[in-house]
Tab-separated table of C-alpha atoms in Angstrom:
chain	number	residue	atom	x	y	z
A	1	MET	CA	0.000	0.000	0.000
A	2	ILE	CA	2.641	2.460	1.122
A	3	ILE	CA	4.872	1.608	-1.819
A	4	LEU	CA	2.005	2.081	-4.248
A	5	ARG	CA	1.174	5.438	-2.711
A	6	LYS	CA	4.767	6.585	-2.916
A	7	LEU	CA	4.912	5.531	-6.566
A	8	LYS	CA	1.758	7.464	-7.325
A	9	GLN	CA	3.064	10.581	-5.593
A	10	ASN	CA	6.253	10.433	-7.619
A	11	MET	CA	4.748	9.464	-10.968
A	12	PHE	CA	6.932	11.873	-12.883
A	13	PHE	CA	10.088	10.558	-11.253
A	14	VAL	CA	9.086	6.964	-11.992
A	15	MET	CA	8.444	7.842	-15.636
A	16	ILE	CA	11.827	9.503	-16.009
A	17	PHE	CA	13.544	6.618	-14.245
A	18	LEU	CA	11.917	4.083	-16.581
A	19	ALA	CA	12.809	6.182	-19.620
A	20	TYR	CA	16.453	6.178	-18.554
A	21	ALA	CA	16.425	2.468	-17.753
A	22	GLY	CA	14.948	1.708	-21.175
A	23	MET	CA	17.434	3.949	-22.917
A	24	MET	CA	20.401	2.464	-21.096
A	25	LEU	CA	19.304	-1.003	-22.210
A	26	LEU	CA	18.482	-0.178	-25.799
A	27	LYS	CA	20.857	2.658	-26.615
A	28	PRO	CA	23.496	3.064	-23.916
A	29	SER	CA	25.234	5.867	-25.805
A	30	MET	CA	22.093	8.018	-25.791
A	31	GLY	CA	21.509	7.245	-22.148
A	32	MET	CA	24.991	8.371	-21.260
A	33	ALA	CA	24.575	11.527	-23.346
A	34	SER	CA	21.413	12.356	-21.404
A	35	VAL	CA	23.184	11.915	-18.082
A	36	LYS	CA	25.946	14.176	-19.325
A	37	ASN	CA	23.422	16.793	-20.431
A	38	SER	CA	21.849	16.657	-17.000
A	39	ALA	CA	25.165	17.321	-15.306
A	40	TYR	CA	25.130	21.002	-16.294
A	41	TYR	CA	21.662	21.455	-14.826
A	42	ILE	CA	22.621	19.732	-11.601
A	43	ARG	CA	25.446	22.210	-11.226
A	44	GLU	CA	23.111	25.120	-12.010
A	45	MET	CA	20.659	23.791	-9.432
A	46	LEU	CA	23.279	23.298	-6.711
A	47	ILE	CA	24.563	26.827	-7.203
A	48	ILE	CA	21.198	28.431	-6.613
A	49	MET	CA	18.765	26.161	-4.764
A	50	PRO	CA	20.428	25.908	-1.322
A	51	VAL	CA	20.666	29.669	-1.053
A	52	ILE	CA	17.084	30.125	-2.236
A	53	PHE	CA	15.823	27.713	0.413
A	54	VAL	CA	17.770	29.456	3.166
A	55	LEU	CA	16.679	32.899	1.989
A	56	THR	CA	13.046	31.797	1.778
A	57	ALA	CA	13.155	30.339	5.288
A	58	LEU	CA	14.839	33.459	6.709
A	59	LEU	CA	12.318	35.769	5.060
A	60	ASP	CA	9.527	33.528	6.262
A	61	LEU	CA	10.639	33.803	9.886
A	62	TRP	CA	11.748	37.439	9.972
A	63	VAL	CA	9.371	39.316	7.688
A	64	PRO	CA	5.938	39.685	9.270
A	65	LYS	CA	2.843	38.838	7.298
A	66	GLU	CA	1.595	42.432	7.425
A	67	LYS	CA	4.709	43.631	5.652
A	68	ILE	CA	4.273	41.193	2.745
A	69	MET	CA	0.586	42.003	2.537
A	70	HIS	CA	1.432	45.673	2.486
A	71	LEU	CA	3.956	45.208	-0.350
A	72	LEU	CA	2.380	42.423	-2.406
A	73	GLY	CA	-1.149	41.934	-1.095
A	74	LYS	CA	-4.529	43.113	-2.334
A	75	GLU	CA	-4.078	46.656	-1.066
A	76	ALA	CA	-0.713	47.113	-2.756
A	77	LYS	CA	-2.190	47.397	-6.286
A	78	GLY	CA	0.277	49.196	-8.594
A	79	LYS	CA	2.998	49.146	-5.963
A	80	GLY	CA	2.545	45.378	-5.653
A	81	ILE	CA	2.926	44.920	-9.399
A	82	PHE	CA	6.070	47.026	-9.364
A	83	PHE	CA	7.652	45.107	-6.482
A	84	SER	CA	6.766	41.805	-8.083
A	85	PHE	CA	8.617	42.804	-11.245
A	86	VAL	CA	11.566	43.938	-9.156
A	87	ILE	CA	11.736	40.645	-7.245
A	88	GLY	CA	11.554	38.599	-10.452
A	89	SER	CA	14.106	40.769	-12.234
A	90	ILE	CA	16.847	40.588	-9.625
A	91	SER	CA	16.541	36.842	-9.313
A	92	ALA	CA	18.749	34.047	-10.518
A	93	GLY	CA	18.231	30.450	-11.513
A	94	PRO	CA	15.559	28.607	-13.473
A	95	ILE	CA	11.830	29.100	-12.973
A	96	TYR	CA	11.498	26.276	-10.448
A	97	ALA	CA	13.846	28.185	-8.139
A	98	ALA	CA	11.025	30.726	-7.818
A	99	PHE	CA	8.549	28.127	-6.559
A	100	PRO	CA	9.538	27.909	-2.859
A	101	MET	CA	9.865	31.695	-2.653
A	102	CYS	CA	6.438	32.217	-4.210
A	103	VAL	CA	4.792	29.597	-2.000
A	104	MET	CA	6.126	31.448	1.034
A	105	LEU	CA	5.016	34.869	-0.259
A	106	ARG	CA	1.619	33.445	-1.103
A	107	LYS	CA	1.274	32.076	2.422
A	108	LYS	CA	1.986	35.545	3.750
A	109	GLY	CA	-0.699	37.201	1.696
A	110	ALA	CA	0.742	38.055	-1.722
A	111	THR	CA	-1.967	38.024	-4.401
A	112	ILE	CA	-2.169	35.386	-7.129
A	113	ARG	CA	-1.537	38.116	-9.666
A	114	ASN	CA	1.703	39.187	-8.032
A	115	ILE	CA	2.840	35.587	-7.688
A	116	ILE	CA	2.347	35.114	-11.421
A	117	ILE	CA	4.260	38.311	-12.155
A	118	ILE	CA	7.180	37.124	-10.016
A	119	LEU	CA	7.221	33.680	-11.636
A	120	SER	CA	7.026	35.064	-15.168
A	121	SER	CA	9.583	37.812	-14.777
A	122	TRP	CA	11.864	35.350	-12.980
A	123	ALA	CA	11.605	33.181	-16.085
A	124	VAL	CA	12.022	35.645	-18.949
A	125	ILE	CA	13.153	39.112	-17.974
A	126	LYS	CA	15.607	38.817	-15.124
A	127	VAL	CA	18.500	41.227	-15.409
A	128	PRO	CA	21.390	38.726	-15.894
A	129	MET	CA	19.410	37.264	-18.752
A	130	LEU	CA	18.800	40.668	-20.345
A	131	LEU	CA	22.513	41.488	-20.299
A	132	ASN	CA	23.226	38.247	-22.097
A	133	GLU	CA	20.465	38.949	-24.574
A	134	ALA	CA	21.800	42.399	-25.445
A	135	LYS	CA	25.193	40.838	-26.083
A	136	PHE	CA	23.942	38.277	-28.578
A	137	LEU	CA	20.923	39.943	-30.144
A	138	GLY	CA	21.544	43.649	-29.748
A	139	SER	CA	20.161	46.254	-27.370
A	140	LYS	CA	17.232	47.171	-29.588
A	141	PHE	CA	16.062	43.562	-29.666
A	142	MET	CA	16.456	43.289	-25.911
A	143	VAL	CA	14.640	46.526	-25.074
A	144	THR	CA	11.759	45.802	-27.444
A	145	ARG	CA	11.314	42.276	-26.134
A	146	TRP	CA	11.510	43.527	-22.557
A	147	LEU	CA	8.789	46.138	-23.118
A	148	LEU	CA	6.494	43.698	-24.917
A	149	THR	CA	7.051	40.999	-22.317
A	150	VAL	CA	6.343	43.327	-19.392
A	151	MET	CA	3.121	44.441	-21.068
A	152	ALA	CA	2.143	40.835	-21.752
A	153	ILE	CA	2.828	39.810	-18.156
A	154	ILE	CA	0.756	42.728	-16.816
A	155	ILE	CA	-2.166	41.654	-18.994
A	156	PHE	CA	-2.097	37.895	-18.512
A	157	SER	CA	-1.459	38.066	-14.771
A	158	TRP	CA	-4.646	40.107	-14.540
A	159	VAL	CA	-6.534	37.561	-16.642
A	160	ALA	CA	-5.181	34.667	-14.587
A	161	ASP	CA	-6.133	36.434	-11.352
A	162	ARG	CA	-9.721	36.671	-12.597
A	163	ILE	CA	-9.873	32.949	-13.401
A	164	ILE	CA	-8.021	31.484	-10.438
A	165	ALA	CA	-9.732	31.714	-7.060
A	166	ASP	CA	-7.841	31.656	-3.783
A	167	GLU	CA	-9.400	28.286	-2.984
A	168	ASP	CA	-7.813	26.746	-6.081
A	169	LEU	CA	-4.412	26.888	-4.476
A	170	PRO	CA	-3.416	24.170	-2.048
A	171	LYS	CA	-3.891	24.977	1.604
A	172	GLU	CA	-0.910	26.246	3.482
A	173	LYS	CA	1.409	23.427	4.465
A	174	PRO	CA	2.995	23.590	7.902
A	175	LEU	CA	6.459	24.055	6.487
A	176	GLN	CA	7.567	25.885	9.607
A	177	THR	CA	8.953	22.986	11.569
A	178	GLY	CA	8.995	20.211	9.070
A	179	ILE	CA	6.275	18.279	10.903
A	180	THR	CA	3.586	17.202	8.483
A	181	VAL	CA	0.652	14.850	8.503
A	182	ASN	CA	0.193	13.013	5.261
A	183	SER	CA	-3.515	13.599	4.782
A	184	LYS	CA	-3.765	10.839	2.183
A	185	ALA	CA	-2.571	8.259	4.709
A	186	CYS	CA	-4.181	9.647	7.863
A	187	MET	CA	-7.313	7.759	8.781
A	188	GLY	CA	-8.323	10.182	11.498
A	189	CYS	CA	-7.930	7.940	14.534
A	190	GLY	CA	-7.087	10.958	16.668
A	191	LEU	CA	-4.295	9.235	18.550
A	192	CYS	CA	-1.800	12.032	17.927
A	193	VAL	CA	-4.330	14.700	18.915
A	194	LYS	CA	-5.050	12.848	22.139
A	195	ASN	CA	-1.388	12.377	23.007
A	196	TYR	CA	-0.043	15.788	22.007
A	197	PRO	CA	-2.882	18.294	21.753
A	198	GLN	CA	-0.422	21.212	21.698
A	199	LEU	CA	0.881	19.998	18.357
A	200	PHE	CA	-1.953	18.244	16.571
A	201	GLU	CA	-5.594	18.986	15.966
A	202	MET	CA	-8.398	17.475	13.943
A	203	ASP	CA	-9.358	19.219	10.722
A	204	GLY	CA	-12.539	17.454	9.739
A	205	LYS	CA	-11.704	13.773	9.571
A	206	LYS	CA	-7.924	14.197	9.343
A	207	ALA	CA	-5.293	15.261	11.794
A	208	THR	CA	-3.190	18.343	11.002
A	209	VAL	CA	-0.292	20.152	12.615
A	210	LYS	CA	-1.235	23.168	14.679
A	211	ALA	CA	0.590	26.473	14.630
A	212	HIS	CA	3.157	26.131	17.382
A	213	ASP	CA	6.589	27.164	18.538
A	214	ALA	CA	9.080	24.614	17.248
A	215	ALA	CA	11.593	25.461	19.969
A	216	GLN	CA	9.122	24.149	22.538
A	217	THR	CA	8.422	20.894	20.747
A	218	ASN	CA	9.214	17.817	22.796
A	219	LYS	CA	11.095	15.751	20.245
A	220	GLU	CA	10.990	12.502	22.158
A	221	LYS	CA	7.273	12.777	22.569
A	222	LEU	CA	6.896	13.607	18.895
A	223	LEU	CA	8.979	10.624	17.814
A	224	ALA	CA	6.966	8.343	20.097
A	225	ILE	CA	3.750	9.616	18.538
A	226	MET	CA	5.106	9.130	15.017
A	227	GLU	CA	5.924	5.555	16.014
A	228	ALA	CA	2.477	5.085	17.524
A	229	CYS	CA	0.570	6.378	14.496
A	230	PRO	CA	-1.049	3.249	13.029
A	231	VAL	CA	-0.550	4.358	9.414
A	232	LYS	CA	2.770	6.187	9.983
A	233	ALA	CA	1.300	9.342	8.488
A	234	ILE	CA	3.339	11.795	10.541
A	235	GLU	CA	6.500	12.968	8.893
A	236	TYR	CA	9.207	14.994	10.534
A	237	ALA	CA	12.202	16.597	8.864
A	238	GLY	CA	14.309	18.576	11.223
B	1	MET	CA	28.245	32.262	-11.541
B	2	ASP	CA	26.775	35.554	-12.630
B	3	VAL	CA	26.843	38.682	-10.500
B	4	PHE	CA	23.283	38.250	-9.344
B	5	THR	CA	23.812	34.743	-8.073
B	6	ILE	CA	26.823	35.985	-6.149
B	7	LEU	CA	24.815	38.902	-4.782
B	8	ILE	CA	22.052	36.570	-3.627
B	9	TRP	CA	24.635	34.367	-1.885
B	10	VAL	CA	26.361	37.314	-0.217
B	11	GLY	CA	23.067	38.922	0.779
B	12	THR	CA	21.716	35.700	2.224
B	13	LEU	CA	24.900	35.004	4.170
B	14	ILE	CA	24.798	38.504	5.669
B	15	PHE	CA	21.128	38.043	6.488
B	16	LEU	CA	21.981	34.699	8.097
B	17	GLY	CA	24.733	36.310	10.169
B	18	ILE	CA	22.468	39.109	11.445
B	19	SER	CA	19.737	36.591	12.120
B	20	PHE	CA	22.120	34.427	14.121
B	21	ALA	CA	23.383	37.372	16.141
B	22	LYS	CA	19.835	38.400	16.971
B	23	ASP	CA	18.307	35.033	17.657
B	24	PRO	CA	20.301	31.802	17.286
B	25	HIS	CA	17.262	29.627	18.017
B	26	LYS	CA	15.171	31.216	15.342
B	27	THR	CA	18.057	30.936	12.908
B	28	LYS	CA	18.465	27.241	13.596
B	29	ARG	CA	14.779	26.864	12.993
B	30	ALA	CA	15.145	28.689	9.670
B	31	LEU	CA	17.951	26.370	8.615
B	32	ARG	CA	15.911	23.328	9.585
B	33	MET	CA	13.049	24.737	7.593
B	34	ALA	CA	15.262	25.348	4.572
B	35	PHE	CA	16.504	21.785	4.803
B	36	ALA	CA	12.962	20.447	5.023
B	37	MET	CA	11.995	22.500	1.972
B	38	GLY	CA	14.935	21.143	0.021
B	39	LYS	CA	14.150	17.610	1.066
B	40	GLY	CA	10.549	18.079	0.026
B	41	MET	CA	11.468	19.337	-3.427
B	42	ALA	CA	14.521	17.173	-4.091
B	43	VAL	CA	12.818	14.337	-5.938
B	44	SER	CA	10.880	16.742	-8.138
B	45	ILE	CA	13.935	18.836	-8.945
B	46	PHE	CA	16.048	15.834	-9.875
B	47	SER	CA	13.198	14.522	-12.019
B	48	ILE	CA	13.048	17.858	-13.802
B	49	ILE	CA	16.794	17.926	-14.369
B	50	PHE	CA	17.020	14.401	-15.701
B	51	ALA	CA	13.973	15.006	-17.878
B	52	ILE	CA	15.720	18.010	-19.415
B	53	GLY	CA	18.850	15.937	-20.041
B	54	LEU	CA	16.763	13.339	-21.799
B	55	ILE	CA	14.884	15.851	-23.913
B	56	LEU	CA	18.086	17.606	-24.952
B	57	THR	CA	19.443	14.283	-26.205
B	58	LEU	CA	16.286	13.461	-28.133
B	59	LEU	CA	15.731	17.007	-29.436
B	60	PRO	CA	19.037	18.876	-29.615
B	61	PRO	CA	18.443	22.659	-29.804
B	62	ALA	CA	20.647	22.828	-32.916
B	63	ASN	CA	18.312	20.422	-34.706
B	64	ILE	CA	15.329	22.473	-33.644
B	65	ALA	CA	16.975	25.541	-35.171
B	66	ALA	CA	17.769	23.703	-38.382
B	67	PHE	CA	14.208	22.444	-38.608
B	68	ALA	CA	12.583	25.812	-37.907
B	69	GLY	CA	14.769	27.438	-40.547
B	70	LYS	CA	13.164	25.425	-43.337
B	71	GLN	CA	9.517	26.164	-42.508
B	72	SER	CA	7.128	28.998	-43.295
B	73	VAL	CA	6.816	31.682	-40.613
B	74	ALA	CA	3.503	30.417	-39.224
B	75	VAL	CA	4.613	26.783	-39.044
B	76	ALA	CA	8.042	27.721	-37.728
B	77	THR	CA	6.500	29.907	-35.014
B	78	MET	CA	4.097	27.242	-33.802
B	79	ALA	CA	6.748	24.546	-33.983
B	80	SER	CA	9.383	26.537	-32.147
B	81	ALA	CA	6.881	27.639	-29.507
B	82	LEU	CA	5.892	24.013	-28.905
B	83	LEU	CA	9.487	22.853	-28.869
B	84	GLY	CA	10.343	25.655	-26.479
B	85	THR	CA	7.623	24.334	-24.202
B	86	VAL	CA	9.137	20.882	-23.839
B	87	THR	CA	12.715	22.061	-23.375
B	88	LEU	CA	14.339	24.233	-20.756
B	89	VAL	CA	17.616	25.728	-21.885
B	90	PRO	CA	19.851	28.094	-19.919
B	91	ALA	CA	19.997	31.640	-21.241
B	92	PHE	CA	23.641	31.430	-22.237
B	93	ILE	CA	22.815	28.648	-24.694
B	94	ALA	CA	19.438	30.050	-25.716
B	95	PHE	CA	20.616	33.510	-26.763
B	96	PRO	CA	23.493	32.517	-29.044
B	97	LEU	CA	21.155	29.926	-30.528
B	98	VAL	CA	18.423	32.475	-31.172
B	99	GLY	CA	21.106	34.809	-32.512
B	100	THR	CA	22.090	32.181	-35.085
B	101	LEU	CA	18.427	31.630	-35.914
B	102	VAL	CA	17.919	35.308	-36.652
B	103	ASP	CA	21.169	35.567	-38.610
B	104	ALA	CA	20.298	32.485	-40.637
B	105	GLY	CA	17.153	34.278	-41.788
B	106	VAL	CA	14.692	32.202	-39.784
B	107	GLY	CA	13.097	35.431	-38.753
B	108	ILE	CA	12.435	37.138	-35.500
B	109	ILE	CA	8.953	35.774	-34.871
B	110	PRO	CA	9.792	32.070	-34.475
B	111	SER	CA	12.961	32.949	-32.618
B	112	VAL	CA	11.172	35.054	-30.021
B	113	ALA	CA	8.392	32.493	-29.645
B	114	PHE	CA	11.062	29.882	-28.952
B	115	LEU	CA	12.883	32.104	-26.487
B	116	THR	CA	9.808	32.982	-24.456
B	117	THR	CA	8.246	29.529	-24.216
B	118	LEU	CA	11.673	28.069	-23.540
B	119	THR	CA	11.877	29.795	-20.202
B	120	MET	CA	8.327	30.654	-19.195
B	121	VAL	CA	6.296	27.582	-20.159
B	122	GLY	CA	7.358	24.221	-18.861
B	123	ILE	CA	6.125	20.706	-19.402
B	124	VAL	CA	8.914	19.340	-17.222
B	125	THR	CA	8.255	21.736	-14.361
B	126	PHE	CA	4.498	21.215	-14.593
B	127	SER	CA	4.201	18.438	-12.033
B	128	LEU	CA	6.131	20.437	-9.440
B	129	GLU	CA	4.156	23.597	-10.175
B	130	LYS	CA	0.937	21.628	-9.858
B	131	ARG	CA	1.980	20.276	-6.490
B	132	GLU	CA	2.999	23.677	-5.130
B	133	PHE	CA	0.204	25.848	-6.528
B	134	GLY	CA	-2.592	23.489	-7.604
B	135	THR	CA	-3.672	22.148	-10.978
B	136	LYS	CA	-5.787	25.113	-11.999
B	137	PHE	CA	-3.010	27.597	-11.312
B	138	ALA	CA	-0.453	25.566	-13.259
B	139	VAL	CA	-2.738	24.995	-16.247
B	140	ILE	CA	-3.881	28.613	-16.473
B	141	ARG	CA	-0.430	30.114	-15.999
B	142	ASN	CA	1.229	27.857	-18.552
B	143	SER	CA	-1.470	28.218	-21.197
B	144	LEU	CA	-1.681	31.993	-20.839
B	145	SER	CA	2.115	32.210	-20.996
B	146	PHE	CA	2.130	30.108	-24.145
B	147	LEU	CA	-0.532	32.232	-25.798
B	148	PHE	CA	1.193	35.482	-24.884
B	149	ALA	CA	4.573	34.128	-25.976
B	150	ILE	CA	3.152	33.856	-29.485
B	151	LEU	CA	1.581	37.316	-29.272
B	152	ILE	CA	4.911	38.782	-28.087
B	153	ALA	CA	6.625	37.057	-30.989
B	154	PHE	CA	4.287	38.533	-33.603
B	155	ALA	CA	4.466	41.971	-32.014
B	156	MET	CA	8.260	41.733	-32.136
B	157	GLY	CA	8.026	40.800	-35.801
B	158	ALA	CA	5.912	43.885	-36.461
B	159	VAL	CA	8.152	46.268	-34.522
B	160	MET	CA	11.619	45.114	-35.508
């Protein structure tokens, strides 16, 4: 059961793994070439992802929600759009590097529209990229594309904001401490809530992690509860 | 490493230092959180990376350029936009490549369509985006980006 669930959660990974396995069997040279191609991207990822994770976590803990709402929330309007472009433009790394940052900003009250602006400008108009573009394609090309792209992003982020409701986004995950309850596995027995009510609560038929101060968490107690959970649905990374 | 990556590293390290001086406990918590985030995304990120490696072997960007060069503008634009969607190429490869495309007379429109979808629309990053922001968000953002990539391309063609 657990294995099947894990496989389903990581469908994409399984597909890629099978593709590589097949390639290695049928055409080892192509398989090796693919691994070699991937090497560059692994390097690119290692250069940027650790620092993005640390920065996201630091911002999450130090910048209060009101501040983010003030800069990127509903009330920010034009100012929010401007800051979103600035954040995306001074970024580095591929578009997926923007994901953890945007999830955190979203959690703190940034609008869907501003999240889309950050993601898009992170992808196509960040400054290091523009410098490179001017070098190879000329300044006129770069400036024209920049202007058109900014206009396009302003328009389609507005459209997307109209279509996507707040409820369409997944509920906030308790990233804070790394304690999570796998809601797919949890069968709602309430054992964890009974044993450690400061940490767990029932949300409908499933247990979830409460907002709490991680420094106060009794680790031994937590580990005992994880052990006691009949479906081993409590995960802890810390 | 470009200047911005270095700046982000330096800035974050300074931030980390100030944070530690102010509140070591909170800082440790932040580091634990960062580690948990990385652990949570690791499988997805490695899947994305190995998927890109695979796609680049099956569809080398140089072949895409050669192919697009032989088609009419409309076909070339659609084809390069679609091909840009399945691949993810770093800017320092993408720009020289697009430069060659333009020089070879492929035209600005397909080149820009390729460039924009290359970075903004992602089949390989879709599953991660879906997990982080929900299916609707991922579908809408990617399709709107694709559509506007083509519009940007045609507008570029008209202006340049």
